Each structure stands twice: as C-alpha cells, then as structure tokens.
PDB file of C-alpha atoms in Angstrom:
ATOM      1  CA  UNK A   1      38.592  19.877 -78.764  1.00 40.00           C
ATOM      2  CA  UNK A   2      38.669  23.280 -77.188  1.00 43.00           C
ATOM      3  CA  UNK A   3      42.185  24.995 -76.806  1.00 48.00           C
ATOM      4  CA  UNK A   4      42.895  26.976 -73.243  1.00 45.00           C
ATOM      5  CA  UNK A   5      45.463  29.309 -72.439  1.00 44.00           C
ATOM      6  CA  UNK A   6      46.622  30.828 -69.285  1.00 44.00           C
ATOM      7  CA  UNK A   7      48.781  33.864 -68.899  1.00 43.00           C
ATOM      8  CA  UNK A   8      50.443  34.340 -72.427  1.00 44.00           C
ATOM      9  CA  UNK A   9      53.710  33.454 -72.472  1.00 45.00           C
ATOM     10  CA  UNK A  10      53.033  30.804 -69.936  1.00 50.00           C
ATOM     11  CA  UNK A  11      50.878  28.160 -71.158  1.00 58.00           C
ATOM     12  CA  UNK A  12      48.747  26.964 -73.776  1.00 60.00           C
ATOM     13  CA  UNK A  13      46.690  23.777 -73.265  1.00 60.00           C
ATOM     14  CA  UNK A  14      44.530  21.354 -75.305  1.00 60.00           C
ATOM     15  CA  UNK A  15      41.977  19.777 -73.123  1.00 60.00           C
ATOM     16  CA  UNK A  16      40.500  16.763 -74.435  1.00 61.00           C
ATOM     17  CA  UNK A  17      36.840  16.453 -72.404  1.00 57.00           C
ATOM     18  CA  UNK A  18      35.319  12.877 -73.597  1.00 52.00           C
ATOM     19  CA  UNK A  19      36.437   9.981 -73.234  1.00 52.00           C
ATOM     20  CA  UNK A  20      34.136   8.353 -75.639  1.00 53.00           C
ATOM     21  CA  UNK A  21      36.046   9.548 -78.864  1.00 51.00           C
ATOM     22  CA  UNK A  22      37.747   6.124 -79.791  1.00 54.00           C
ATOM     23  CA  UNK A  23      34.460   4.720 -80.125  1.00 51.00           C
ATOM     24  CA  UNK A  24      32.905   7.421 -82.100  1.00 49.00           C
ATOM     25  CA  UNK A  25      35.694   7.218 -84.407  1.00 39.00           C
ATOM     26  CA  UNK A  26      35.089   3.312 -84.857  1.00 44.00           C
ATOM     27  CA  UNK A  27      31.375   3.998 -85.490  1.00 47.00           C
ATOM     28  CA  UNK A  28      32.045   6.622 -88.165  1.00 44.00           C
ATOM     29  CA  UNK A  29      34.540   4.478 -89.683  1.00 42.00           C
ATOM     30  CA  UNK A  30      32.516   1.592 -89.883  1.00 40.00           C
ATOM     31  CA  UNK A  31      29.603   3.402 -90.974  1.00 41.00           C
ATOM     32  CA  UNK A  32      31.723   4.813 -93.506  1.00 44.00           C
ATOM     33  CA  UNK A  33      32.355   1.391 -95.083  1.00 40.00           C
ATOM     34  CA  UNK A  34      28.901   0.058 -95.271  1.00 37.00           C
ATOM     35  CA  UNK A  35      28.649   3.319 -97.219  1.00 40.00           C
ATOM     36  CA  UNK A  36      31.375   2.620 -99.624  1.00 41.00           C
ATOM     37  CA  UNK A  37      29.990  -0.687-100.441  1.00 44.00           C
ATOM     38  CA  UNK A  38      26.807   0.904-101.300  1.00 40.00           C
ATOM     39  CA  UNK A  39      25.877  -1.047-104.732  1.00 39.00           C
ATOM     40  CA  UNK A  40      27.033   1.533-107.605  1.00 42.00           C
ATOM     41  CA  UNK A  41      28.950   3.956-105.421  1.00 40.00           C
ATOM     42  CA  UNK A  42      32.326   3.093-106.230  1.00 46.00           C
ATOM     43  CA  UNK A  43      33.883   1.045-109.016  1.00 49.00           C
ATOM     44  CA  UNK A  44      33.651  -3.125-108.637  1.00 46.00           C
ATOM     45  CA  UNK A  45      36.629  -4.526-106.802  1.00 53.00           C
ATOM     46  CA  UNK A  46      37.702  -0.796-105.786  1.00 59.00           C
ATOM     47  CA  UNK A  47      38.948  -2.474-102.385  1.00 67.00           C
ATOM     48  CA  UNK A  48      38.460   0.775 -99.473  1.00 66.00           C
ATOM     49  CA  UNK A  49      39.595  -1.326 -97.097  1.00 71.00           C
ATOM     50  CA  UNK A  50      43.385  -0.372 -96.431  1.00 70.00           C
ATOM     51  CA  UNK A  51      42.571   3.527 -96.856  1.00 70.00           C
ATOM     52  CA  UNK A  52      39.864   3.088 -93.942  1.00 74.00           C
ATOM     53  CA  UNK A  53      42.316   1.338 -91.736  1.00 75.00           C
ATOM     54  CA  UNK A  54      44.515   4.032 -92.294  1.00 73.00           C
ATOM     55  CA  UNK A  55      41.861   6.604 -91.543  1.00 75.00           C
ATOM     56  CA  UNK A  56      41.252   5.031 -88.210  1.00 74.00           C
ATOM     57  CA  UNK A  57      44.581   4.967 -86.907  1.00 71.00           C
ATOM     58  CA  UNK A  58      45.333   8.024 -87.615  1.00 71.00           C
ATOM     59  CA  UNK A  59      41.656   9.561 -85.993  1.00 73.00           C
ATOM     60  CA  UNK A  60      43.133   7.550 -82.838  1.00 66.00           C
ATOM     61  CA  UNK A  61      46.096   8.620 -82.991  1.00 68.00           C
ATOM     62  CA  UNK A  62      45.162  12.094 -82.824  1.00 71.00           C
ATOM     63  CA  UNK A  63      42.835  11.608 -79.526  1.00 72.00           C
ATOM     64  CA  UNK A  64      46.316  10.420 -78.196  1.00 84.00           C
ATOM     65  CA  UNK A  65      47.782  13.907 -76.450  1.00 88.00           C
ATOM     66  CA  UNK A  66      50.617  11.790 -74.670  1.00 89.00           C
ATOM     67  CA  UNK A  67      52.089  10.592 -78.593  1.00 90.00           C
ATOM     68  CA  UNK A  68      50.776  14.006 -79.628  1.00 93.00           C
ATOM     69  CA  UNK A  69      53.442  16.040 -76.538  1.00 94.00           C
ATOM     70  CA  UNK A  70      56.284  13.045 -78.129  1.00 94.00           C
ATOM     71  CA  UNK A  71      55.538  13.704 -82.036  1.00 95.00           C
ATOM     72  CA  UNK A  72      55.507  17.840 -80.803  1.00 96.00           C
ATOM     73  CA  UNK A  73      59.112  17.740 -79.014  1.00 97.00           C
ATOM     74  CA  UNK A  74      60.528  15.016 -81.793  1.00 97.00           C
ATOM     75  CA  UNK A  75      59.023  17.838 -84.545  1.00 97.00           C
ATOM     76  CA  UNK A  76      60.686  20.955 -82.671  1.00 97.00           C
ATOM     77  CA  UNK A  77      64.347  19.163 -82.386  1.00 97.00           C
ATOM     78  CA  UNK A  78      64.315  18.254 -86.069  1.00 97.00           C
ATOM     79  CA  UNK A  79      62.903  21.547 -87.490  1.00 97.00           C
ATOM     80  CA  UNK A  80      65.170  23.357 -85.003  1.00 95.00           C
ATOM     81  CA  UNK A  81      66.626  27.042 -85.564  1.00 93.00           C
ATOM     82  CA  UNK A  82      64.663  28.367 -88.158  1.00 94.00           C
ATOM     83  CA  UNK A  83      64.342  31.996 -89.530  1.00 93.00           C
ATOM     84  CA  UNK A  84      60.503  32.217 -89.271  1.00 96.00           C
ATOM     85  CA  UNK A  85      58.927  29.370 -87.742  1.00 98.00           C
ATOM     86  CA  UNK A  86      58.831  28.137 -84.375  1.00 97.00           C
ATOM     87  CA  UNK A  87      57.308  25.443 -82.494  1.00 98.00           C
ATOM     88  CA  UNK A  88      56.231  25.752 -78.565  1.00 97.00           C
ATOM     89  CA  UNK A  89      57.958  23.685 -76.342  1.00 96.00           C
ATOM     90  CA  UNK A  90      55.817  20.891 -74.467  1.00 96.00           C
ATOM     91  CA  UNK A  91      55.798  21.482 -70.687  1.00 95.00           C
ATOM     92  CA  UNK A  92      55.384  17.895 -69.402  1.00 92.00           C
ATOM     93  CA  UNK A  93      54.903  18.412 -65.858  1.00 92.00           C
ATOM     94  CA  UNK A  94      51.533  19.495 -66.524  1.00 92.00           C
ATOM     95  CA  UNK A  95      50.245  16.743 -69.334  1.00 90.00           C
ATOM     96  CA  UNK A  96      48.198  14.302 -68.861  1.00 86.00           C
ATOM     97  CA  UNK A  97      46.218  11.506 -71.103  1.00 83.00           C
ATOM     98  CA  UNK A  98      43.571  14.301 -71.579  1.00 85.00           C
ATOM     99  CA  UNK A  99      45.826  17.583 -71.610  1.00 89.00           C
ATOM    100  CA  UNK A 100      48.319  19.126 -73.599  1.00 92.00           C
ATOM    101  CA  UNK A 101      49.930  21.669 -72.230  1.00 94.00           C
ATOM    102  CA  UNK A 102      53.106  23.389 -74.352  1.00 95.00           C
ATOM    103  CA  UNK A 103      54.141  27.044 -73.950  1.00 95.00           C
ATOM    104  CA  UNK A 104      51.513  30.242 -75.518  1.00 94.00           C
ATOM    105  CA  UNK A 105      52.076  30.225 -78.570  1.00 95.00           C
ATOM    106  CA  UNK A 106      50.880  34.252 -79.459  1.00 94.00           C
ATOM    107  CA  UNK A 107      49.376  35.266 -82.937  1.00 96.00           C
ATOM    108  CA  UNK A 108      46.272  35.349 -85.287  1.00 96.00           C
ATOM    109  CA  UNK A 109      45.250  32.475 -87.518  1.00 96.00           C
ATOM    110  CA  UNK A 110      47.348  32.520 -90.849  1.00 96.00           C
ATOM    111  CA  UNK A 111      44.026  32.708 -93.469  1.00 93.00           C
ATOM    112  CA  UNK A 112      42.887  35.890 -90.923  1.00 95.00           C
ATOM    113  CA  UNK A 113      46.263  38.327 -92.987  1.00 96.00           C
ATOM    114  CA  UNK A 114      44.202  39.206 -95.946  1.00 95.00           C
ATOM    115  CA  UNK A 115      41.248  40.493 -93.785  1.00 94.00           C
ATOM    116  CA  UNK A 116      43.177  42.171 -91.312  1.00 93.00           C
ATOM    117  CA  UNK A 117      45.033  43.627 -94.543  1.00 95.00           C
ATOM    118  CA  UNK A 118      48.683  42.534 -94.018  1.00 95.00           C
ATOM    119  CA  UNK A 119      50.737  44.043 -97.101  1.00 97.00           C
ATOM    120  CA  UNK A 120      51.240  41.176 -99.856  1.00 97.00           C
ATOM    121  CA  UNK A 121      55.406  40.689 -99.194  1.00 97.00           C
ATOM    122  CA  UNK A 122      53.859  39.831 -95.790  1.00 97.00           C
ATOM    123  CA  UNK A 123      51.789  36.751 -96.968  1.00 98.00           C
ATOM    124  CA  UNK A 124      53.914  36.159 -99.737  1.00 98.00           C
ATOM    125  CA  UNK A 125      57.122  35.467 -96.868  1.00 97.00           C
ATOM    126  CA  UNK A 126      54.808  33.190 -94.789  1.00 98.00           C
ATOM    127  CA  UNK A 127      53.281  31.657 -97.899  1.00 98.00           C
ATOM    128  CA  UNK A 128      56.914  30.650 -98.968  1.00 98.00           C
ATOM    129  CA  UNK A 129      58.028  29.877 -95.553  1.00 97.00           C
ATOM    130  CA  UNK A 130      54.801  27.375 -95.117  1.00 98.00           C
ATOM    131  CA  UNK A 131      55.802  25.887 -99.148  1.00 97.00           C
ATOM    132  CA  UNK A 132      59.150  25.672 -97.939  1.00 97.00           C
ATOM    133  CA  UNK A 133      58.197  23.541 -94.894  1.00 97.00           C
ATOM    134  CA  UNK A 134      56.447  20.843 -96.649  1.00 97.00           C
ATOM    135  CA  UNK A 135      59.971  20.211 -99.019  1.00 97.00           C
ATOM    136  CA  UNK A 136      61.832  19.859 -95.523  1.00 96.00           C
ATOM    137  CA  UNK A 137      59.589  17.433 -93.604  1.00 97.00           C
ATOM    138  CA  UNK A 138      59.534  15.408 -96.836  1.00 96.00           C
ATOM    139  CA  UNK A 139      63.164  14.856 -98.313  1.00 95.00           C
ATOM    140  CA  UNK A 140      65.173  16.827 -94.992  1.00 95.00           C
ATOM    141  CA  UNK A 141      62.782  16.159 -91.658  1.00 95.00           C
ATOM    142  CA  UNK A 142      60.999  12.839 -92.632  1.00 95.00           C
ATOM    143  CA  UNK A 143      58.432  14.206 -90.380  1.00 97.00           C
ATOM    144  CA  UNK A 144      54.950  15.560 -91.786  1.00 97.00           C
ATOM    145  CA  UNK A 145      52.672  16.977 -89.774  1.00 96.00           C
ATOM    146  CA  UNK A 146      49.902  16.160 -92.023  1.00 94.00           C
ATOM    147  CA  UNK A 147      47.130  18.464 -90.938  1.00 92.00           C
ATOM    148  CA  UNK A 148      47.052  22.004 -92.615  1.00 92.00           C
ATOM    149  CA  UNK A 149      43.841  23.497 -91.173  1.00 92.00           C
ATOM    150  CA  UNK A 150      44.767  27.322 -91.266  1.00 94.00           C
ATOM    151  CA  UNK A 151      44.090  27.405 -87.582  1.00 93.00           C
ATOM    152  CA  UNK A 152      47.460  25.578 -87.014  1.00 95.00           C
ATOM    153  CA  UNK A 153      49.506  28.454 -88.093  1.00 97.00           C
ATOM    154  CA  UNK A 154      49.363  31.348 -85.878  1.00 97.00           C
ATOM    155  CA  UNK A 155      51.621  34.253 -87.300  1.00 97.00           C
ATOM    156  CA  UNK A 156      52.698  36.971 -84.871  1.00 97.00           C
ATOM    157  CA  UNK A 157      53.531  40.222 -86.350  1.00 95.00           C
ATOM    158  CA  UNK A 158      55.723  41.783 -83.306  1.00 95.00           C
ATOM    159  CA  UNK A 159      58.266  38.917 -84.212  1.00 95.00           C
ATOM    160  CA  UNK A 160      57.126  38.171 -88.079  1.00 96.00           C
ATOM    161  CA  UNK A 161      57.018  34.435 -87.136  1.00 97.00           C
ATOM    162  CA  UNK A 162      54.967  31.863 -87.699  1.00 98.00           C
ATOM    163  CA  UNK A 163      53.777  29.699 -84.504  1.00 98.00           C
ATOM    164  CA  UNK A 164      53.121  25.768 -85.478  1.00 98.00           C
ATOM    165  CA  UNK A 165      50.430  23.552 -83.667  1.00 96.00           C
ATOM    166  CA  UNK A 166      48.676  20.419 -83.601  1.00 93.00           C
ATOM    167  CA  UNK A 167      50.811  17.885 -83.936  1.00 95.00           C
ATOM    168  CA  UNK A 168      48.741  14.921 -83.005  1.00 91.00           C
ATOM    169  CA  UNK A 169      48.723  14.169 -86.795  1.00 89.00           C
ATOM    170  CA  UNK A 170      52.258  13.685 -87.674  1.00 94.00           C
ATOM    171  CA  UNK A 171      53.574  10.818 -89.368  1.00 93.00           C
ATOM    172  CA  UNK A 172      57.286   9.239 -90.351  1.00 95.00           C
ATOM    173  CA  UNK A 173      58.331   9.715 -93.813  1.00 95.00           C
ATOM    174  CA  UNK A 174      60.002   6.605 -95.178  1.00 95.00           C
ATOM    175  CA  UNK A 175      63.406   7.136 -97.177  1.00 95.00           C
ATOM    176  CA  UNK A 176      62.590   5.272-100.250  1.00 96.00           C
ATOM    177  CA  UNK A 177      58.863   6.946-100.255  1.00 96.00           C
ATOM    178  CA  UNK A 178      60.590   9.877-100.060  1.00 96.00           C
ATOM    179  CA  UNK A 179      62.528   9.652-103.084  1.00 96.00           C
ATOM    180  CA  UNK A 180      59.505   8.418-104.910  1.00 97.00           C
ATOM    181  CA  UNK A 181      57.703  11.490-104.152  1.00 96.00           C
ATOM    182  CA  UNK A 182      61.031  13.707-104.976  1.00 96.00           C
ATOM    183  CA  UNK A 183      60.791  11.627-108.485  1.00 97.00           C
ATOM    184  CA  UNK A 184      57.438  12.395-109.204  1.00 97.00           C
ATOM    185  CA  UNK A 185      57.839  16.025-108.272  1.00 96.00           C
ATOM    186  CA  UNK A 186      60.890  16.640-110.774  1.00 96.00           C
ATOM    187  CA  UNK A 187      58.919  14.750-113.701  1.00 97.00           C
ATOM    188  CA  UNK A 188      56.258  17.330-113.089  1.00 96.00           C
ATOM    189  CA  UNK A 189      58.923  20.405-112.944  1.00 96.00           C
ATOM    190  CA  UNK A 190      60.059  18.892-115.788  1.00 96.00           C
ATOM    191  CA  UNK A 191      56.795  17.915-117.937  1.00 96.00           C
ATOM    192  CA  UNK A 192      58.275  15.052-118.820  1.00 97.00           C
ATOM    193  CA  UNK A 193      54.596  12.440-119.644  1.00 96.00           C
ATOM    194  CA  UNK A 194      56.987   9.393-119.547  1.00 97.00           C
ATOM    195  CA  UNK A 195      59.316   9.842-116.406  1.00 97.00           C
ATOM    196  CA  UNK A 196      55.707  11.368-114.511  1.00 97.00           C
ATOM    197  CA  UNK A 197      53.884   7.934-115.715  1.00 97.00           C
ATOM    198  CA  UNK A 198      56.690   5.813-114.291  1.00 97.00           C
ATOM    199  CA  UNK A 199      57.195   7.512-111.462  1.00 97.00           C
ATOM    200  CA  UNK A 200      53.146   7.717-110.942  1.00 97.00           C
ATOM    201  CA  UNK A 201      53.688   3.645-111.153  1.00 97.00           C
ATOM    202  CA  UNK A 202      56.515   3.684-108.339  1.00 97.00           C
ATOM    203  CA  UNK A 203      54.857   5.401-106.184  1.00 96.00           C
ATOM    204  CA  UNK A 204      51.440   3.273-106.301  1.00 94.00           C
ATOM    205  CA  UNK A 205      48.827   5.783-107.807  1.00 94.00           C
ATOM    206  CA  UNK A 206      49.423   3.450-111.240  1.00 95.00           C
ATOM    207  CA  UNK A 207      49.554   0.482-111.973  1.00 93.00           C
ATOM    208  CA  UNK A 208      50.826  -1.011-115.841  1.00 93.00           C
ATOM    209  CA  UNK A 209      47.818  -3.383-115.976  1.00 92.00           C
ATOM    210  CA  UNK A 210      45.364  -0.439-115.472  1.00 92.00           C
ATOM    211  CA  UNK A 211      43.349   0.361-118.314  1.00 91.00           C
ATOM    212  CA  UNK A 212      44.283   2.843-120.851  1.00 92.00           C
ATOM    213  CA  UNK A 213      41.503   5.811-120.079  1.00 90.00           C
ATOM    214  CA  UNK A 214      41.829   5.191-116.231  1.00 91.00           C
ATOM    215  CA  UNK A 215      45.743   5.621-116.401  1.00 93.00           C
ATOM    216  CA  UNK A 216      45.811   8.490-118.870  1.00 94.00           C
ATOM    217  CA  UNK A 217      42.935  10.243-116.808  1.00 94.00           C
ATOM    218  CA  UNK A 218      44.892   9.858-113.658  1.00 94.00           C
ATOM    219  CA  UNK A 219      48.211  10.766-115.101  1.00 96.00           C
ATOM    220  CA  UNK A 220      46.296  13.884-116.236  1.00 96.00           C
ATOM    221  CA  UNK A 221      44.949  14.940-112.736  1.00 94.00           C
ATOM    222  CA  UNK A 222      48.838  14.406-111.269  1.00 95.00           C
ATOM    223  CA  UNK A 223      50.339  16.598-114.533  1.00 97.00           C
ATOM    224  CA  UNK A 224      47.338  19.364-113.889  1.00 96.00           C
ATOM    225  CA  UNK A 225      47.976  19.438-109.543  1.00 95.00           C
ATOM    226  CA  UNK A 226      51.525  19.818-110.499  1.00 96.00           C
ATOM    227  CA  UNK A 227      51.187  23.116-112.409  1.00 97.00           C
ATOM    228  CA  UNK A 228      52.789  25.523-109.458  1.00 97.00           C
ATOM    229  CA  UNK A 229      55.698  23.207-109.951  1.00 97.00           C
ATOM    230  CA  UNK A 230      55.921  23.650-113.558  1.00 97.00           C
ATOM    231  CA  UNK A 231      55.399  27.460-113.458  1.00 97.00           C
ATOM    232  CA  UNK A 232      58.629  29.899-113.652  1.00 96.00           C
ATOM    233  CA  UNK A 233      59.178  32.593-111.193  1.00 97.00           C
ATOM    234  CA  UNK A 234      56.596  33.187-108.762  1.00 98.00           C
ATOM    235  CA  UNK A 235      52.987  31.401-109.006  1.00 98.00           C
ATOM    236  CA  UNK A 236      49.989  33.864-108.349  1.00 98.00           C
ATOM    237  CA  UNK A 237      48.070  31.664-106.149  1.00 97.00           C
ATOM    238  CA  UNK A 238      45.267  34.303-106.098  1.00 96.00           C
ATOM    239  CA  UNK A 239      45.066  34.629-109.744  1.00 97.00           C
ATOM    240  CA  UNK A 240      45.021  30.691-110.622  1.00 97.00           C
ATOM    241  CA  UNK A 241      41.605  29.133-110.484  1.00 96.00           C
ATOM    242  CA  UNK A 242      43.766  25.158-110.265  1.00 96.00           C
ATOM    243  CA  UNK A 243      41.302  24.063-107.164  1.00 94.00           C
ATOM    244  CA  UNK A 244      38.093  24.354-109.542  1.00 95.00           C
ATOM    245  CA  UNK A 245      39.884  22.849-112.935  1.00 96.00           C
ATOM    246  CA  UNK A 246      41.146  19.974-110.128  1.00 94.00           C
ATOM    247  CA  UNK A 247      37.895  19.315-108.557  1.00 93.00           C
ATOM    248  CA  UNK A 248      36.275  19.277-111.951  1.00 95.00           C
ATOM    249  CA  UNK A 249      38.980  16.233-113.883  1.00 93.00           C
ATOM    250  CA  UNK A 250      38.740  14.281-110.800  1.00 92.00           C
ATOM    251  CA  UNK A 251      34.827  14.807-110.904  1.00 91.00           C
ATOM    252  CA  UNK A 252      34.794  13.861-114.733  1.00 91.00           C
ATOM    253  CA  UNK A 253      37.321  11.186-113.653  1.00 89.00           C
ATOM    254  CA  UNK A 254      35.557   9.628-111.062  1.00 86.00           C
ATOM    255  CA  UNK A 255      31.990   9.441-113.418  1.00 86.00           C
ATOM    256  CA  UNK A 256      33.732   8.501-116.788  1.00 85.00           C
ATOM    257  CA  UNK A 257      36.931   6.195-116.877  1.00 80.00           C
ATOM    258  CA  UNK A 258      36.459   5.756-112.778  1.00 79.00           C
ATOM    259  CA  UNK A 259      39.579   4.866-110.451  1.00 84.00           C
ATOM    260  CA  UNK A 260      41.083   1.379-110.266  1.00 76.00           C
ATOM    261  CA  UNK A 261      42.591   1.489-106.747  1.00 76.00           C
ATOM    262  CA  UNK A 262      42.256   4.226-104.025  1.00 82.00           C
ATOM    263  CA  UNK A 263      45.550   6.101-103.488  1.00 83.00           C
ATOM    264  CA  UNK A 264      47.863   4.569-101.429  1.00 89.00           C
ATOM    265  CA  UNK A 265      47.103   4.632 -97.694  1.00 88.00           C
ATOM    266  CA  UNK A 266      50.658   5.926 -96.458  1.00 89.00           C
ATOM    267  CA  UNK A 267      50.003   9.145 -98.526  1.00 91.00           C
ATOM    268  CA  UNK A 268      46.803   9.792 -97.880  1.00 90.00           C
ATOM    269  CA  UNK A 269      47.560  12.468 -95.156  1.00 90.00           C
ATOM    270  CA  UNK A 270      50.804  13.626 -96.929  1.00 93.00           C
ATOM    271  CA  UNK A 271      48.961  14.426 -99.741  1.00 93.00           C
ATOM    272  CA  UNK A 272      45.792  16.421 -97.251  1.00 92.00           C
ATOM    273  CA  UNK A 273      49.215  18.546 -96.210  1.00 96.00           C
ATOM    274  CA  UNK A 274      50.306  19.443 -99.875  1.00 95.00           C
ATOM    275  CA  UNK A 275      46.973  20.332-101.058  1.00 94.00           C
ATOM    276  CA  UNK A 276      46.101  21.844 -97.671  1.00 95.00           C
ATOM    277  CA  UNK A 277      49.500  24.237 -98.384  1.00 97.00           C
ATOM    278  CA  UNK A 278      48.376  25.235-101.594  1.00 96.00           C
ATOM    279  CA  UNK A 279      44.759  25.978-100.759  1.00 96.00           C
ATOM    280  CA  UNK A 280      46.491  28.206 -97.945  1.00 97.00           C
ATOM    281  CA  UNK A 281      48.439  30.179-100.275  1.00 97.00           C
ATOM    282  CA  UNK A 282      44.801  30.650-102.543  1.00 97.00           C
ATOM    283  CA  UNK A 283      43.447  31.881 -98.998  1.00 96.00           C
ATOM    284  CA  UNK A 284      46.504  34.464 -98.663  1.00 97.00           C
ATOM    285  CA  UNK A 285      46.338  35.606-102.142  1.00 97.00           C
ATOM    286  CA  UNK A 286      50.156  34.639-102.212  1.00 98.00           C
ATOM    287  CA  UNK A 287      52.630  34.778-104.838  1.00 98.00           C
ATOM    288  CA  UNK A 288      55.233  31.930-104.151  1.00 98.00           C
ATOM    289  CA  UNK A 289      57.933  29.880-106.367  1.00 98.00           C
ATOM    290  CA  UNK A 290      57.387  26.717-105.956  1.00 97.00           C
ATOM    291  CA  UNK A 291      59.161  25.305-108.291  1.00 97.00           C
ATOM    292  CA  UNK A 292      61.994  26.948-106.845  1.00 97.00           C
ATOM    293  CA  UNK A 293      61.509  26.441-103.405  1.00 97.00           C
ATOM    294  CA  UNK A 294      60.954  22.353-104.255  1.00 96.00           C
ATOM    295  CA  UNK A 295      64.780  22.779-106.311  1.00 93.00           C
ATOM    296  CA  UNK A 296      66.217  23.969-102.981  1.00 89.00           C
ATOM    297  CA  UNK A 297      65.033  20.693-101.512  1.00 78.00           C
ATOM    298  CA  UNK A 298      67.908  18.846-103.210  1.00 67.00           C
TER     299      UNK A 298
END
C-alpha cells in the first residue's frame, strides 16, 4: 500500500488502490489450509483451523482504513503525553474507505540509526522507549498495535522522538489475558520451571494431558525466548545470538517431539509484536534492561 505525503507538517496519507484485496486475502488463506493439511506436514489432529480464522480477520481488518483512523485516535488518547513517542493525529475530513490521511509524521525508519551512525545512547533510548511500549499496551493501554515492521517507527532527530504508524493492526488486550501474560513473564524473570509450566498451562501454550517431550520441549523454547527477561542490568542485544539458538529449538522441536496445538489465536499477533521488538533492538545493536523495564510495568 503506498504511503503519500503532502507538504510536511501537513499531511500524510495511506492510499489504498485495489479494491480486490479482501478476496486475495481469502484465496491466500484458503490456499494456505489445503497446504497445512498436506499429508505429513504437520502433526495428526494439529487442528490450524482457529489460527487461520484469526489470520483472516486480522488481514481484513487491516484493508479497513476507516477502523484503522478509529484504532489510530483510540491508540493516541490512551498512550497520551509521553516523553518520546508520539502518534499523528487523524485528520478526518479528508478519509475515506480507501485513504488515510493523519498529520506528517517527519523522520527516518528506526533500523536506518546504525547506518546513518547514530551514537549507541541514541538507539539504546529508543530501543528502551520501544521495550517500554510493549509493557504499557499490555498490562497499562490494553491496546497492542501488533505490527513491528521497522518501517512503523520513524525517529526524528531535531525532536529525539519517535513517530508511531500503522495502526490498522491493533487489537484489545483482555484483562485476565493480561495477567496471564504478566504471570508468565515474572516466572521467566524469576526462572522459576514450575510457576513458568503453570503459567505456560494458563495461558494455553500447554496443556497437562500433553505428552512429556512435547511439554518439556515447549516449556524449553518459552524459558530460552525469555532470556532478556532473566538477564541483570542491561541486555546486549547486538552481542546475543537468541534469534538463531530460538529458530534452531523450535526447528528441532517441530521435527522431533512436534507441537500438540498451535498457539493460541488471540496471541498470535501479540506475540509477532514482542518478538518483532526484540529483533528491532538486534537491528539497533541496542543495549536495553528488560527485565527492568517489564518490573516498572507493575
């Protein structure tokens, strides 16, 4: 979807040019589940079917630019003042089904400060700041804007601040989820195997009639994605090779012990924006505290 911009400081717009998109979405989708019940591609009885559903909502959802202007103003009341991050006002009177229009937004894309050689207390602030924002739309906002492509953070240096977009993707956080996910987060601060397999349970990625390997092996991807937690002081995102030892378990995982259920459909695109974060701070070469900046969230 190309982005547009007239005189900075006026008007930014996304202009949305076909509309054939809701039923390219339902072909993809649909194609995507003849796929998945491609004899020996997944596990017997591993039912896609929910996660799918949830996939296509959410791909409609975000071909929607009148709920996408809503979810934008309903995100930039709740996130309100903040000391570096800002969200552009919608300016209704010239939206329409197939334009957004909210005011410029200035600034490079976020992943673009390392090339352009921005000192590291630079990406080290908006690495914390974007870490920082995750904890608040979970257990403050209960509003996650669940996309985390770098080109949705625009930082401009004359006013260190950090511009959010795209909002098309943003989703409700329910209370009790919430505290499920604040749960499983202290168990990992904490290391604590037993509190991290029953909150794992609560919170739907386990189940206490899964099999032994399949639970252990899954309970050992969550412990080994939860190491920035975990770690005291700041966490040298550059330094940490945690994407490749992650892709490689849940490789290993996924040809050994297998998975007994997909992950639960409400989190799917919570848990894009948490990993998302993280591999943003790898792109930024960031040192942040995580665990720190997830204790400030209660």
């Amino acid at each position: 979807v190309p982005r547009a911009a007239t005189h900075p400081g006026l008007v930014g717009a996304l202009i949305n040019p076909s509309r054939g998109v809701p039923a390219c979405i339902h072909s993809v989708v649909h194609n995507g589940a003849l796929v998945a019940r491609t004899p020996g591609l997944l596990l017997a009885g591993l039912d896609v079917s929910a996660l799918l559903d949830r996939v296509r909502a959410q791909l409609h959802l975000e071909t929607d630019y009148a709920a996408e202007a809503r979810a934008t103003s309903l995100y930039r009341r709740r996130l309100g003042r903040d000391p570096m991050l800002s969200v552009p006002s919608v300016r209704r009177a010239f939206c329409t089904p197939l334009i957004l229009a909210t005011d410029f937004a200035p600034g490079v894309a976020v992943d673009q400060l390392v090339a352009q050689g921005l000192p590291q207390d630079v990406r080290d602030r908006v690495a914390t700041a974007l870490c920082r924002l995750v904890m608040r739309e979970l257990f403050v906002l209960r509003l996650v804007q669940t996309d985390p492509n770098f080109g949705n953070y625009l930082y401009d240096a004359a006013n260190d601040r950090v511009w959010l977009l795209d909002f098309g993707a943003t989703e409700a956080v329910d209370p009790a989820r919430a505290e499920q996910l604040r749960s499983l987060a202290r168990a990992l601060c904490d290391a604590d195997a037993a509190r991290l397999r029953a909150a794992a349970q609560q919170v739907g990625y386990l189940d206490p009639r899964d099999p032994s390997a399949q639970a252990d092996g899954v309970q050992a991807m969550l412990y080994l994605a939860g190491e920035p937690f975990r770690h005291r002081g700041p966490y040298d995102f550059a330094a940490s090779d945690l994407s490749r030892r992650a892709f490689e378990r849940g490789r290993a995982q996924f040809l050994g012990a297998g998975f007994a259920r997909t992950p639960p459909a409400d989190l799917v695109f919570v848990q894009r924006k948490i990993v998302g974060t993280f591999l943003l701070c790898a792109r930024l070469k960031a040192r942040v505290d995580v665990r720190a900046v997830f204790s400030e969230s209660y």
